[in-house]
Coordinates of C-alpha atoms and ligand atoms in Angstrom, one line a residue:
X825 CA -0.6 -15.0 -42.0
X826 CA 0.6 -13.5 -45.3
X827 CA -2.0 -11.2 -46.7
X828 CA 0.2 -9.9 -49.5
X829 CA 2.1 -11.7 -52.2
X830 CA 4.8 -9.5 -53.7
X831 CA 6.2 -9.7 -57.1
X832 CA 8.8 -12.3 -57.2
X833 CA 12.3 -11.0 -57.6
X834 CA 14.9 -12.9 -59.3
X835 CA 18.0 -13.8 -57.4
X836 CA 20.7 -11.5 -58.7
X837 CA 24.1 -10.7 -57.5
X838 CA 24.8 -7.1 -56.8
X839 CA 27.2 -5.3 -59.0
X840 CA 29.5 -2.6 -57.7
X841 CA 27.6 0.6 -58.2
X842 CA 24.3 -1.2 -58.7
X843 CA 21.3 0.7 -60.0
X844 CA 19.0 1.8 -57.2
X845 CA 15.2 2.1 -57.5
X846 CA 15.1 5.8 -56.4
X847 CA 18.1 7.4 -58.1
X848 CA 21.3 6.1 -59.4
X849 CA 24.0 7.6 -57.2
X850 CA 27.7 7.6 -57.3
X851 CA 29.0 5.8 -54.3
X852 CA 30.0 8.1 -51.5
X853 CA 33.6 8.0 -50.5
X854 CA 33.2 10.1 -47.4
X855 CA 31.3 7.5 -45.4
X856 CA 30.8 3.8 -45.3
X857 CA 28.0 3.2 -47.8
X858 CA 25.7 0.2 -47.4
X859 CA 23.3 -1.2 -49.9
X860 CA 20.9 -3.9 -48.7
X861 CA 19.2 -5.8 -51.6
X862 CA 16.1 -7.7 -50.9
X863 CA 17.0 -10.2 -53.5
X864 CA 14.9 -13.2 -52.6
X865 CA 12.0 -12.9 -50.1
X866 CA 10.9 -16.4 -50.8
X867 CA 14.2 -17.9 -49.8
X868 CA 14.9 -15.2 -47.1
X869 CA 18.1 -14.1 -48.8
X870 CA 19.5 -10.6 -48.5
X871 CA 22.7 -9.3 -50.2
X872 CA 24.7 -6.6 -48.7
X873 CA 27.3 -4.4 -50.4
X874 CA 29.6 -2.2 -48.2
X875 CA 31.5 0.4 -50.1
X876 CA 34.5 1.5 -48.1
X877 CA 36.1 4.9 -48.7
X878 CA 39.8 5.3 -49.5
X879 CA 42.1 4.4 -46.6
X880 CA 44.5 1.7 -45.5
X881 CA 45.2 -1.1 -47.8
X882 CA 44.1 -3.7 -45.3
X883 CA 40.6 -3.5 -43.8
X884 CA 38.7 -5.7 -41.4
X885 CA 35.0 -6.2 -41.4
X886 CA 33.2 -7.6 -38.4
X887 CA 29.7 -9.0 -38.1
X888 CA 28.3 -8.7 -34.5
X889 CA 27.9 -11.9 -32.5
X890 CA 25.2 -10.4 -30.4
X891 CA 22.8 -7.4 -30.3
X892 CA 19.7 -6.4 -28.5
X893 CA 19.2 -9.7 -26.6
X894 CA 22.0 -10.4 -24.1
X895 CA 22.8 -13.7 -25.8
X896 CA 25.5 -14.6 -28.2
X897 CA 23.7 -15.6 -31.3
X898 CA 26.6 -15.7 -33.8
X899 CA 24.8 -14.1 -36.8
X900 CA 27.7 -15.1 -39.0
X901 CA 26.2 -18.6 -39.1
X902 CA 23.8 -17.2 -41.8
X903 CA 26.5 -15.7 -44.1
X904 CA 26.5 -17.8 -47.3
X905 CA 29.4 -16.2 -49.1
X906 CA 31.6 -13.1 -49.1
X907 CA 33.7 -11.4 -51.8
X908 CA 35.5 -8.1 -52.4
X909 CA 36.3 -5.9 -55.4
X910 CA 38.3 -2.7 -55.9
X911 CA 36.8 0.4 -57.5
X912 CA 37.4 -0.9 -61.0
X913 CA 35.6 -4.1 -60.2
X914 CA 38.7 -6.3 -59.9
X915 CA 38.5 -9.0 -57.2
X916 CA 40.4 -8.4 -54.0
X917 CA 41.7 -11.0 -51.7
X918 CA 39.5 -11.8 -48.7
X919 CA 40.9 -13.7 -45.7
X920 CA 38.7 -15.0 -42.9
X921 CA 40.2 -14.2 -39.5
X922 CA 37.7 -15.8 -37.2
X923 CA 34.0 -16.9 -37.2
X924 CA 32.8 -13.4 -37.6
X925 CA 35.6 -11.3 -39.0
X926 CA 37.1 -10.9 -42.5
X927 CA 40.1 -9.0 -43.8
X928 CA 40.5 -7.6 -47.3
X929 CA 43.7 -6.5 -48.9
X930 CA 44.4 -3.9 -51.6
X931 CA 41.6 -1.5 -50.5
X932 CA 43.7 1.7 -50.4
X933 CA 41.6 3.4 -53.1
X934 CA 38.3 2.1 -51.7
X935 CA 36.6 -1.2 -52.1
X936 CA 33.3 -3.0 -52.1
X937 CA 32.8 -5.9 -49.8
X938 CA 29.7 -8.0 -50.6
X939 CA 28.0 -11.0 -49.0
X940 CA 24.8 -12.9 -49.0
X941 CA 23.0 -13.6 -45.7
X942 CA 20.0 -15.7 -44.8
X943 CA 17.5 -13.8 -42.6
X944 CA 14.5 -15.5 -41.2
X945 CA 14.4 -14.8 -37.5
X946 CA 11.1 -13.1 -36.6
X947 CA 10.5 -10.7 -33.8
X948 CA 11.9 -7.4 -32.6
X949 CA 15.3 -8.9 -31.9
X950 CA 15.6 -10.5 -35.3
X951 CA 16.0 -9.9 -39.0
X952 CA 13.6 -11.3 -41.5
X953 CA 12.9 -11.0 -45.2
X954 CA 9.8 -12.9 -46.3
X955 CA 7.2 -12.6 -49.0
X956 CA 5.2 -10.7 -46.4
X957 CA 7.6 -8.1 -45.3
X958 CA 11.1 -7.3 -44.1
X959 CA 12.0 -6.3 -40.6
X960 CA 15.7 -5.7 -39.8
X961 CA 17.6 -5.5 -36.6
X962 CA 20.5 -4.2 -38.6
X963 CA 23.3 -5.5 -36.3
X964 CA 22.2 -8.9 -37.4
X965 CA 23.0 -8.3 -41.1
X966 CA 25.5 -5.4 -41.3
X967 CA 29.2 -5.9 -40.8
X968 CA 31.1 -2.9 -39.7
X969 CA 34.5 -1.7 -40.8
X970 CA 36.6 -2.2 -37.7
X971 CA 38.7 1.0 -38.3
X972 CA 35.7 3.2 -39.0
X973 CA 32.9 2.1 -36.7
X974 CA 32.6 5.6 -35.4
X975 CA 32.5 7.2 -38.9
X976 CA 29.3 8.3 -40.7
X977 CA 27.2 5.6 -42.3
X978 CA 24.9 5.7 -45.3
X979 CA 22.3 3.1 -46.1
X980 CA 20.0 2.3 -49.1
X981 CA 17.8 -0.5 -50.1
X982 CA 17.4 -2.1 -53.5
X983 CA 15.1 -4.8 -55.0
X984 CA 12.3 -3.5 -52.8
X985 CA 9.1 -5.3 -54.1
X986 CA 6.5 -3.1 -55.7
X987 CA 4.1 -1.5 -53.2
X988 CA 6.4 -1.9 -50.2
X989 CA 7.3 1.1 -48.1
X990 CA 10.2 1.8 -45.8
X991 CA 9.9 3.0 -42.2
X992 CA 12.9 3.6 -40.0
X993 CA 13.9 6.3 -37.5
X994 CA 17.2 6.8 -39.5
X995 CA 17.6 10.2 -41.0
X996 CA 16.2 10.2 -44.5
X997 CA 18.1 11.9 -47.3
X998 CA 16.5 13.3 -50.5
X999 CA 18.1 10.6 -52.6
X1000 CA 16.4 7.7 -50.9
X1001 CA 19.3 7.0 -48.7
X1002 CA 19.4 7.0 -45.0
X1003 CA 22.2 8.3 -42.8
X1004 CA 23.6 7.7 -39.3
X1005 CA 26.5 9.4 -37.5
X1006 CA 28.1 6.0 -36.7
X1007 CA 27.6 2.3 -36.8
X1008 CA 26.1 2.1 -33.2
X1009 CA 23.4 4.6 -34.2
X1010 CA 22.8 2.8 -37.5
X1011 CA 22.1 -0.5 -35.8
X1012 CA 20.1 1.2 -33.0
X1013 CA 17.5 1.9 -35.8
X1014 CA 15.2 -0.9 -36.8
X1015 CA 13.7 -1.0 -40.4
X1016 CA 10.3 -2.2 -41.5
X1017 CA 9.7 -2.6 -45.2
X1018 CA 6.3 -3.7 -46.4
X1019 CA 2.7 -2.8 -46.6
X1020 CA 2.2 -1.6 -43.0
X1021 CA -0.3 0.8 -41.7
X1022 CA 0.9 4.1 -40.3
X1023 CA -0.4 6.9 -38.2
X1024 CA 1.3 9.8 -36.5
X1025 CA 0.5 12.3 -33.7
X1026 CA 2.1 15.1 -31.7
X1027 CA 2.3 15.0 -27.9
X1028 CA 4.4 16.8 -25.3
X1029 CA 6.2 18.8 -28.0
X1030 CA 7.4 15.6 -29.8
X1031 CA 6.3 14.0 -33.1
X1032 CA 5.4 10.3 -33.0
X1033 CA 5.0 7.8 -35.8
X1034 CA 3.2 4.5 -35.4
X1035 CA 3.9 1.6 -37.8
X1036 CA 1.7 -1.4 -37.5
X1037 CA 2.2 -4.6 -39.5
X1038 CA -0.9 -6.8 -38.8
X1039 CA -4.2 -7.9 -40.1
X1040 CA -6.4 -4.7 -40.0
X1041 CA -9.2 -6.4 -38.2
X1042 CA -6.9 -7.4 -35.3
X1043 CA -6.4 -3.9 -33.9
X1044 CA -7.8 -0.5 -33.7
X1045 CA -5.3 2.2 -34.6
X1046 CA -7.3 5.0 -32.9
X1047 CA -7.2 3.1 -29.6
X1048 CA -3.5 2.4 -29.9
X1049 CA -2.9 6.1 -30.6
X1050 CA -5.0 7.1 -27.6
X1051 CA -3.0 4.8 -25.4
X1052 CA 0.3 6.1 -26.8
X1053 CA -0.8 9.7 -26.1
X1054 CA -1.3 8.9 -22.5
X1055 CA 2.0 7.0 -22.2
X1056 CA 4.1 9.6 -23.9
X1057 CA 2.5 12.5 -21.8
X1058 CA 2.9 10.6 -18.5
X1059 CA 6.5 9.4 -19.2
X1060 CA 7.9 12.7 -20.3
X1061 CA 6.3 14.6 -17.4
X1062 CA 7.5 12.0 -14.9
X1063 CA 11.1 12.5 -16.2
X1064 CA 10.6 16.2 -16.9
X1065 CA 12.5 15.6 -20.1
X1066 CA 12.1 14.8 -23.8
X1067 CA 15.5 14.0 -25.3
X1068 CA 14.2 13.6 -28.9
X1069 CA 12.1 15.4 -31.4
X1070 CA 10.6 12.4 -33.2
X1071 CA 10.1 8.8 -32.0
X1072 CA 8.7 5.7 -33.8
X1073 CA 6.7 2.8 -32.5
X1074 CA 6.9 -0.4 -34.6
X1075 CA 4.2 -3.1 -33.9
X1076 CA 3.8 -6.6 -35.3
X1077 CA 0.7 -8.5 -34.2
X1078 CA 1.2 -12.0 -35.7
X1079 CA -1.4 -14.7 -35.3
X1080 CA 1.2 -17.2 -34.3
X1081 CA 4.0 -17.0 -31.7
X1082 CA 5.2 -13.6 -30.9
X1083 CA 6.4 -11.7 -28.0
X1084 CA 8.8 -9.2 -26.8
X1085 CA 9.8 -5.7 -27.3
X1086 CA 13.1 -4.1 -28.1
X1087 CA 14.1 -0.7 -27.0
X1088 CA 16.0 1.9 -29.1
X1089 CA 17.0 5.5 -28.6
X1090 CA 14.5 6.9 -31.0
X1091 CA 12.1 4.0 -31.4
X1092 CA 10.8 0.7 -30.1
X1093 CA 9.8 -2.5 -31.9
X1094 CA 7.1 -4.6 -30.2
X1095 CA 5.6 -8.0 -31.2
X1096 CA 2.5 -9.2 -29.6
X1097 CA 0.2 -12.1 -30.5
X1098 CA -3.0 -10.8 -32.2
X1099 CA -5.2 -12.5 -29.7
X1100 CA -3.4 -10.9 -26.8
X1101 CA -3.9 -7.5 -28.4
X1102 CA -7.6 -7.9 -28.7
X1103 CA -8.2 -9.8 -25.4
X1104 CA -5.8 -7.9 -23.2
X1105 CA -5.1 -4.4 -24.4
X1106 CA -3.4 -3.7 -21.1
X1107 CA -0.5 -5.9 -22.2
X1108 CA 0.2 -3.7 -25.2
X1109 CA 0.1 -0.7 -22.9
X1110 CA 2.5 -2.2 -20.3
X1111 CA 5.0 -3.5 -22.8
X1112 CA 5.0 -0.2 -24.6
X1113 CA 5.5 1.8 -21.4
X1114 CA 8.5 -0.4 -20.5
X1115 CA 10.1 -0.1 -23.9
X1116 CA 9.4 3.7 -24.1
X1117 CA 11.0 4.3 -20.7
X1118 CA 14.1 2.5 -21.9
X1119 CA 14.8 5.5 -24.1
X1120 CA 16.0 7.0 -20.9
X1121 CA 16.9 4.0 -18.8
X1122 CA 19.6 1.9 -20.6
X1123 CA 19.7 3.9 -23.8
X1124 CA 20.7 7.2 -22.3
X1125 CA 21.0 6.5 -18.5
X1126 CA 23.5 3.8 -19.5
X1127 CA 25.7 1.6 -17.4
X1128 CA 29.5 2.1 -18.1
X1129 CA 29.8 -1.7 -18.4
X1130 CA 27.8 -1.6 -21.6
X1131 CA 29.9 1.1 -23.3
X1132 CA 31.5 1.0 -25.7
X1133 CA 29.5 -2.0 -26.9
X1134 CA 31.8 -5.0 -27.8
X1135 CA 30.0 -6.7 -30.6
X1136 CA 32.6 -9.6 -30.6
X1137 CA 31.7 -11.1 -27.3
X1138 CA 29.5 -11.0 -24.2
X1139 CA 29.4 -7.6 -22.4
X1140 CA 29.2 -8.3 -18.7
X1141 CA 27.2 -5.9 -16.6
X1142 CA 25.9 -6.1 -13.0
X1143 CA 23.3 -3.4 -13.8
X1144 CA 20.5 -5.2 -15.5
X1145 CA 18.5 -5.4 -12.3
X1146 CA 18.3 -1.6 -12.6
X1147 CA 18.4 -1.2 -16.4
X1148 CA 15.6 -3.8 -17.0
X1149 CA 13.9 -4.3 -13.6
X1150 CA 13.7 -0.7 -12.5
X1151 CA 12.5 0.2 -16.0
X1152 CA 9.5 -2.0 -15.1
X1153 CA 9.1 -0.2 -11.8
X1154 CA 9.1 3.2 -13.6
X1155 CA 6.6 1.8 -16.1
X1156 CA 4.3 0.9 -13.1
X1157 CA 4.4 4.5 -11.8
X1158 CA 3.9 5.9 -15.3
X1159 CA 0.9 3.7 -15.9
X1160 CA -0.5 4.7 -12.5
X1161 CA -0.1 8.4 -13.3
X1162 CA -1.7 8.0 -16.7
X1163 CA -4.7 6.0 -15.5
X1164 CA -3.7 2.9 -17.3
X1165 CA -3.2 1.0 -14.0
X1166 CA -5.2 1.3 -10.8
X1167 CA -4.2 0.7 -7.1
X1168 CA -5.8 -2.7 -6.7
X1169 CA -4.2 -4.1 -9.9
X1170 CA -0.8 -2.5 -9.1
X1171 CA -0.8 -4.0 -5.6
X1172 CA -2.0 -7.4 -6.9
X1173 CA 0.8 -7.5 -9.5
X1174 CA 3.3 -6.4 -6.8
X1175 CA 2.2 -9.2 -4.5
X1176 CA 2.4 -11.8 -7.3
X1177 CA 5.9 -10.5 -8.3
X1178 CA 6.9 -11.1 -4.6
X1179 CA 5.5 -14.6 -4.8
X1180 CA 7.4 -15.3 -8.0
X1181 CA 10.7 -14.4 -6.4
X1182 CA 10.0 -16.2 -3.1
X1183 CA 9.0 -19.4 -4.9
X1184 CA 12.3 -19.5 -6.8
X1185 CA 14.6 -21.1 -4.3
X1186 CA 17.6 -19.6 -6.1
X1187 CA 16.7 -16.2 -4.5
X1188 CA 18.9 -17.5 -1.6
X1189 CA 21.8 -18.3 -3.8
X1190 CA 21.9 -15.8 -6.7
X1191 CA 21.9 -12.1 -6.2
X1192 CA 20.3 -9.5 -8.5
X1193 CA 23.8 -8.5 -9.7
X1194 CA 24.8 -12.1 -10.4
X1195 CA 21.6 -12.6 -12.3
X1196 CA 22.6 -9.6 -14.4
X1197 CA 26.0 -11.1 -15.1
X1198 CA 24.4 -14.5 -16.0
X1199 CA 21.9 -13.0 -18.5
X1200 CA 24.2 -14.6 -21.1
X1201 CA 23.1 -18.0 -19.8
X1202 CA 19.4 -17.4 -20.3
X1203 CA 19.3 -19.3 -23.5
X1204 CA 19.8 -22.6 -21.6
X1205 CA 16.9 -24.5 -20.1
X1206 CA 18.9 -25.8 -17.1
X1207 CA 19.9 -22.3 -16.2
X1208 CA 16.2 -21.2 -16.2
X1209 CA 15.3 -23.8 -13.4
X1210 CA 13.8 -22.1 -10.3
X1211 CA 16.5 -23.6 -8.1
X1212 CA 19.3 -22.3 -10.4
X1213 CA 18.4 -18.7 -11.2
X1214 CA 16.2 -15.8 -10.4
X1215 CA 15.1 -13.2 -13.0
X1216 CA 16.7 -9.7 -12.9
X1217 CA 13.4 -8.4 -14.3
X1218 CA 11.4 -9.8 -11.4
X1219 CA 13.8 -9.0 -8.6
X1220 CA 14.9 -5.8 -10.2
X1221 CA 11.3 -4.5 -10.5
X1222 CA 10.8 -5.3 -6.8
X1223 CA 14.1 -3.7 -5.9
X1224 CA 12.9 -0.6 -7.7
X1225 CA 9.7 -0.6 -5.5
X1226 CA 11.8 -1.1 -2.4
X1227 CA 14.4 1.5 -3.3
X1228 CA 11.6 4.0 -3.9
X1229 CA 10.1 3.2 -0.4
X1230 CA 13.6 3.3 1.2
X1231 CA 14.3 6.7 -0.4
X1232 CA 10.9 8.0 0.8
X1233 CA 11.5 6.8 4.3
X1234 CA 15.0 8.3 4.5
X1235 CA 13.9 11.6 3.1
X1236 CA 10.6 11.9 5.0
X1237 CA 8.7 11.7 1.8
X1238 CA 10.7 14.4 0.1
X1239 CA 12.2 12.2 -2.6
X1240 CA 11.3 9.0 -4.5
X1241 CA 12.4 6.8 -7.4
X1242 CA 11.4 9.6 -9.7
X1243 CA 14.1 11.9 -8.2
X1244 CA 16.6 9.1 -8.4
X1245 CA 15.9 8.7 -12.2
X1246 CA 15.9 12.5 -12.7
X1247 CA 19.2 12.8 -10.8
X1248 CA 20.8 10.1 -13.0
X1249 CA 19.4 11.8 -16.1
X1250 CA 20.9 15.1 -15.1
X1251 CA 24.2 13.9 -13.8
X1252 CA 24.9 11.1 -16.3
X1253 CA 22.7 11.0 -19.4
X1254 CA 22.6 14.7 -20.1
X1255 CA 26.3 15.1 -19.5
X1256 CA 27.1 12.2 -21.8
X1257 CA 28.5 10.1 -19.0
X1258 CA 27.8 6.5 -18.1
X1259 CA 27.0 5.4 -14.6
X1260 CA 29.2 2.9 -12.7
X1261 CA 26.5 0.1 -12.4
X1262 CA 25.0 -0.4 -8.9
X1263 CA 27.4 2.2 -7.4
X1264 CA 25.9 4.8 -9.7
X1265 CA 22.3 4.0 -8.6
X1266 CA 23.4 4.1 -4.9
X1267 CA 25.1 7.5 -5.5
X1268 CA 21.9 8.9 -7.0
X1269 CA 19.6 7.4 -4.2
X1270 CA 21.9 8.8 -1.5
X1271 CA 22.1 12.2 -3.2
X1272 CA 18.3 12.6 -3.3
X1273 CA 17.7 11.2 0.2
X1274 CA 20.8 12.6 1.9
X1275 CA 21.2 9.2 3.6
X1276 CA 23.7 6.3 3.6
X1277 CA 21.8 3.5 1.8
X1278 CA 24.8 1.1 1.6
X1279 CA 22.9 -1.5 3.6
X1280 CA 20.2 -1.7 0.9
X1281 CA 22.8 -2.4 -1.9
X1282 CA 24.9 -4.8 0.2
X1283 CA 22.0 -6.9 1.4
X1284 CA 19.5 -6.9 -1.5
X1285 CA 21.4 -5.9 -4.7
X1286 CA 24.8 -7.5 -4.2
X1287 CA 23.5 -10.0 -1.6
X1288 CA 20.9 -12.6 -1.2
X1289 CA 19.4 -11.6 2.2
X1290 CA 15.8 -12.4 2.7
X1291 CA 13.8 -9.2 2.1
X1292 CA 11.8 -8.0 5.2
X1293 CA 9.0 -6.8 3.0
X1294 CA 6.8 -5.4 5.7
X1295 CA 9.6 -3.1 7.0
X1296 CA 9.4 -1.4 3.6
X1297 CA 5.6 -1.4 3.1
X1298 CA 4.9 0.0 6.6
X1299 CA 5.7 3.5 5.4
X1300 CA 2.7 3.4 3.0
X1301 CA 0.4 1.7 5.5
X1302 CA 0.5 -1.7 3.9
X1303 CA 1.6 -5.2 4.9
X1304 CA 2.1 -8.4 3.2
X1305 CA -0.3 -11.2 4.2
X1306 CA 1.1 -14.7 3.5
X1307 CA -1.2 -17.6 2.7
X1308 CA -1.2 -20.8 0.8
X1309 CA -3.3 -22.0 -2.0
X1310 CA -3.6 -25.4 -3.7
X1311 CA -2.5 -25.1 -7.3
X1312 CA -2.5 -27.5 -10.1
X1313 CA 0.9 -29.0 -10.7
X1314 CA 1.7 -30.8 -14.0
X1315 CA 4.9 -32.1 -12.4
X1316 CA 7.4 -30.3 -14.6
X1317 CA 9.0 -27.0 -15.3
X1318 CA 9.4 -25.9 -18.9
X1319 CA 10.4 -22.7 -20.5
X1320 CA 11.4 -21.2 -23.8
X1321 CA 14.2 -19.0 -25.0
X1322 CA 12.7 -16.2 -26.9
X1323 CA 12.0 -17.9 -30.3
X1324 CA 13.1 -21.4 -29.5
X1325 CA 11.0 -24.4 -28.7
X1326 CA 9.7 -25.1 -25.2
X1327 CA 12.1 -27.3 -23.2
X1328 CA 11.6 -29.3 -20.1
X1329 CA 13.9 -27.9 -17.4
X1330 CA 13.0 -30.2 -14.6
X1331 CA 10.6 -33.0 -13.8
X1332 CA 9.4 -33.5 -10.2
X1333 CA 10.7 -36.8 -9.0
X1334 CA 7.9 -39.3 -8.3
X1335 CA 5.3 -37.1 -10.0
X1336 CA 2.8 -38.4 -12.6
X1337 CA 4.8 -36.7 -15.2
X1338 CA 7.9 -38.6 -14.1
X1339 CA 6.0 -41.9 -14.2
X1340 CA 4.6 -41.1 -17.7
X1341 CA 8.2 -40.8 -18.9
X1342 CA 8.8 -37.1 -19.3
X1343 CA 12.4 -36.1 -19.0
X1344 CA 14.4 -33.0 -18.5
X1345 CA 15.8 -31.9 -21.8
X1346 CA 12.7 -33.0 -23.8
X1347 CA 11.3 -30.5 -26.3
X1348 CA 7.5 -30.0 -25.9
X1349 CA 5.8 -29.9 -29.3
X1350 CA 2.2 -29.8 -28.3
X1351 CA 0.1 -29.5 -25.1
X1352 CA -3.4 -31.0 -25.3
X1353 CA -3.3 -31.0 -29.1
X1354 CA -2.2 -27.3 -29.3
X1355 CA 1.2 -26.4 -30.8
X1356 CA 3.4 -24.8 -28.2
X1357 CA 3.5 -21.0 -28.5
X1358 CA 3.5 -17.8 -26.6
X1359 CA 0.3 -18.8 -24.6
X1360 CA 1.5 -22.2 -23.6
X1361 CA 2.8 -21.0 -20.2
X1362 CA -0.6 -19.5 -19.5
X1363 CA -2.3 -22.7 -20.7
X1364 CA -0.2 -24.7 -18.3
X1365 CA -1.0 -22.3 -15.5
X1366 CA -4.7 -22.7 -16.2
X1367 CA -4.8 -26.5 -15.7
X1368 CA -6.9 -28.0 -12.9
X1369 CA -5.8 -30.8 -10.6
X1370 CA -7.3 -34.1 -11.9
X1371 CA -7.3 -33.0 -15.6
X1372 CA -5.6 -35.3 -18.0
X1373 CA -2.8 -33.6 -19.8
X1374 CA -1.5 -34.9 -23.2
X1375 CA 2.0 -33.8 -24.1
X1376 CA 3.7 -34.5 -27.4
X1377 CA 7.5 -34.4 -26.9
X1378 CA 10.7 -34.9 -28.8
X1379 CA 13.5 -36.5 -26.8
X1380 CA 17.1 -35.6 -27.1
X1381 CA 17.7 -38.4 -29.7
X1382 CA 14.9 -37.1 -31.8
X1383 CA 12.3 -39.7 -30.9
X1384 CA 8.7 -38.4 -30.5
X1385 CA 6.3 -39.5 -27.8
X1386 CA 2.8 -38.7 -26.8
X1387 CA 2.5 -38.8 -23.1
X1388 CA -0.6 -38.6 -20.9
X1389 CA -0.9 -38.2 -17.2
X1390 CA -3.2 -36.8 -14.5
X1391 CA -2.4 -33.3 -13.3
X1392 CA -1.5 -33.3 -9.6
X1393 CA -1.6 -30.5 -7.0
X1394 CA 0.8 -28.7 -4.8
X1395 CA 0.5 -26.1 -2.1
X1396 CA 1.8 -22.7 -3.1
X1397 CA 2.7 -19.7 -1.0
X1398 CA 0.6 -16.7 -1.9
X1399 CA 0.8 -13.0 -0.9
X1400 CA -1.6 -10.2 -0.6
X1401 CA -1.0 -6.6 0.2
X1402 CA -3.4 -5.2 2.7
X1403 CA -3.8 -2.2 4.9
X1404 CA -2.1 -2.3 8.3
X1405 CA -4.4 -1.8 11.2
X1406 CA -5.2 1.9 11.9
X1407 CA -3.6 3.5 8.9
X1408 CA -2.3 6.9 10.0
X1409 CA -2.7 10.2 8.2
X1410 CA 1.0 10.1 7.5
X1411 CA 0.9 6.7 6.0
X1412 CA -2.1 7.7 3.9
X1413 CA -0.4 10.8 2.6
X1414 CA 2.7 8.8 1.7
X1415 CA 0.7 6.1 -0.1
X1416 CA -1.2 8.8 -2.1
X1417 CA 2.2 10.1 -3.3
X1418 CA 3.6 6.6 -3.9
X1419 CA 0.6 5.7 -6.1
X1420 CA 1.5 8.8 -8.3
X1421 CA 5.2 7.9 -8.3
X1422 CA 6.1 11.3 -6.9
X1423 CA 7.5 12.9 -3.8
X1424 CA 5.3 14.5 -1.2
X1425 CA 5.0 18.3 -1.0
X1426 CA 6.7 19.8 2.1
X1427 CA 3.3 20.4 3.7
X1428 CA 2.2 16.8 3.2
X1429 CA 5.2 15.5 4.9
X1430 CA 5.2 18.1 7.7
X1431 CA 1.8 16.9 8.8
X1432 CA 3.5 13.8 10.3
Ligands
ZN270 ZN1 13.4 -4.1 -21.2

């Protein structure tokens, strides 16, 4: 997938006060001053120099153990060496304190801390330097001075291969450096360096830049821009807010495995497989709306439990059902408003989301809040079993729909999820306050509906009560019709952690897969001759009963097997959303407002 072979750069260690490509600058002693050198793209090696201003003699430097994904990833595993010097270039003592923290002594007149780090994890959550490009989630490679995390930060890049350009939402200074008011803001700003395509546009009073790293024949920049115009216009009008002047969209469309988006306050980075981009442009739209809406929900409308971020360990929050799930709900309404989604598809996706939750037996044992707390376990295949966990994305998106309907019912159509979000934006985000997890959502929903909604939060957010779907959908004249369908069943459940191999989580006892020798814990390398990638789950879902499936596996002791068996079948519960009998004028009016994600005007609701 490389279409560009850069000039090879020699592996060179960085000297204190190294020459920079743009302008040689004296190191700044007012701020922490980072230089990231792209020393060896072939070997994925980056060298970092951190110039610390004058201060205490002893300083500590910490590399985060997590960022972006709610998973401890221990980025320090990639640090090859560290060293420190004083301003005159004399070595300073460095003492390792734990797996991710270092202490230097004798730094009272300033010091340079240097290290080499291996970076080859692709995707919006990762950091990668390759002969093709560099993309940095900066928290993965930049240590922070523990005593100055809130102080201003400066950043420059050196050894940038000829012809490569830099794109980042960081503030650009005239001397080729970038600045941020503190470390959190610095690492909330992804960086792409390479030969990307770029476009820009204005919409809703803001300026937008679009950075695409992909084969040019795999996408149409004009179509992407047209979609982005719609998204930005619909989202800012839905929130009646635009808390930024400029915003940046980063896209990677690799031919191989990809997937996922990462939100930031002033940008988003999204990776999608090139085939998906051309075959299903609606996927690009829906991922983008979700990530864009995060600039409010989670970045600015932020749970207290995520602040201040503790980069040294897990940050437990009960709010991901809202911060992630309800971001998807808001994204649904924004797509409906912008014409990117229509009523039949919206209701179809809603019904299949309900089926997804109902089919996971863990919906009776794990609440939406517990699923949020357990986000940190998602890297483990056993945890992802349908009888062990639910998804806070899935249940959270449905809870967003139900909360919207509950608020409409309680307020006689005068309020909706839109008012809940706007209330939280006004009363928390814009005041610089963080909300107290689910209690903060409840507070907002009760404020806009003037009703006690405690029952909703007790039963469905903190609890695992079965959801009486039709009690909620009646208000908009719909009901859920339950059915069964016979679905192909390969006899096992397998899943992937974002960039890890596909692992078998469970094998159905007595199934053909069981008889063929497939075991929980096996890694799946190939399915029907095709290497496992982003589309493998869809490929598995597309199987027909009676087909022969060939699976290449690696067992836990490293042994590889090729297994064949006949795909069986199982009966699945299915759902459809249909009109109730005799839809009333009141239900019709409420549904029309629901499909626009907005409250009814007083006249519409008085006609009841
Ligand atoms: Zn998200």
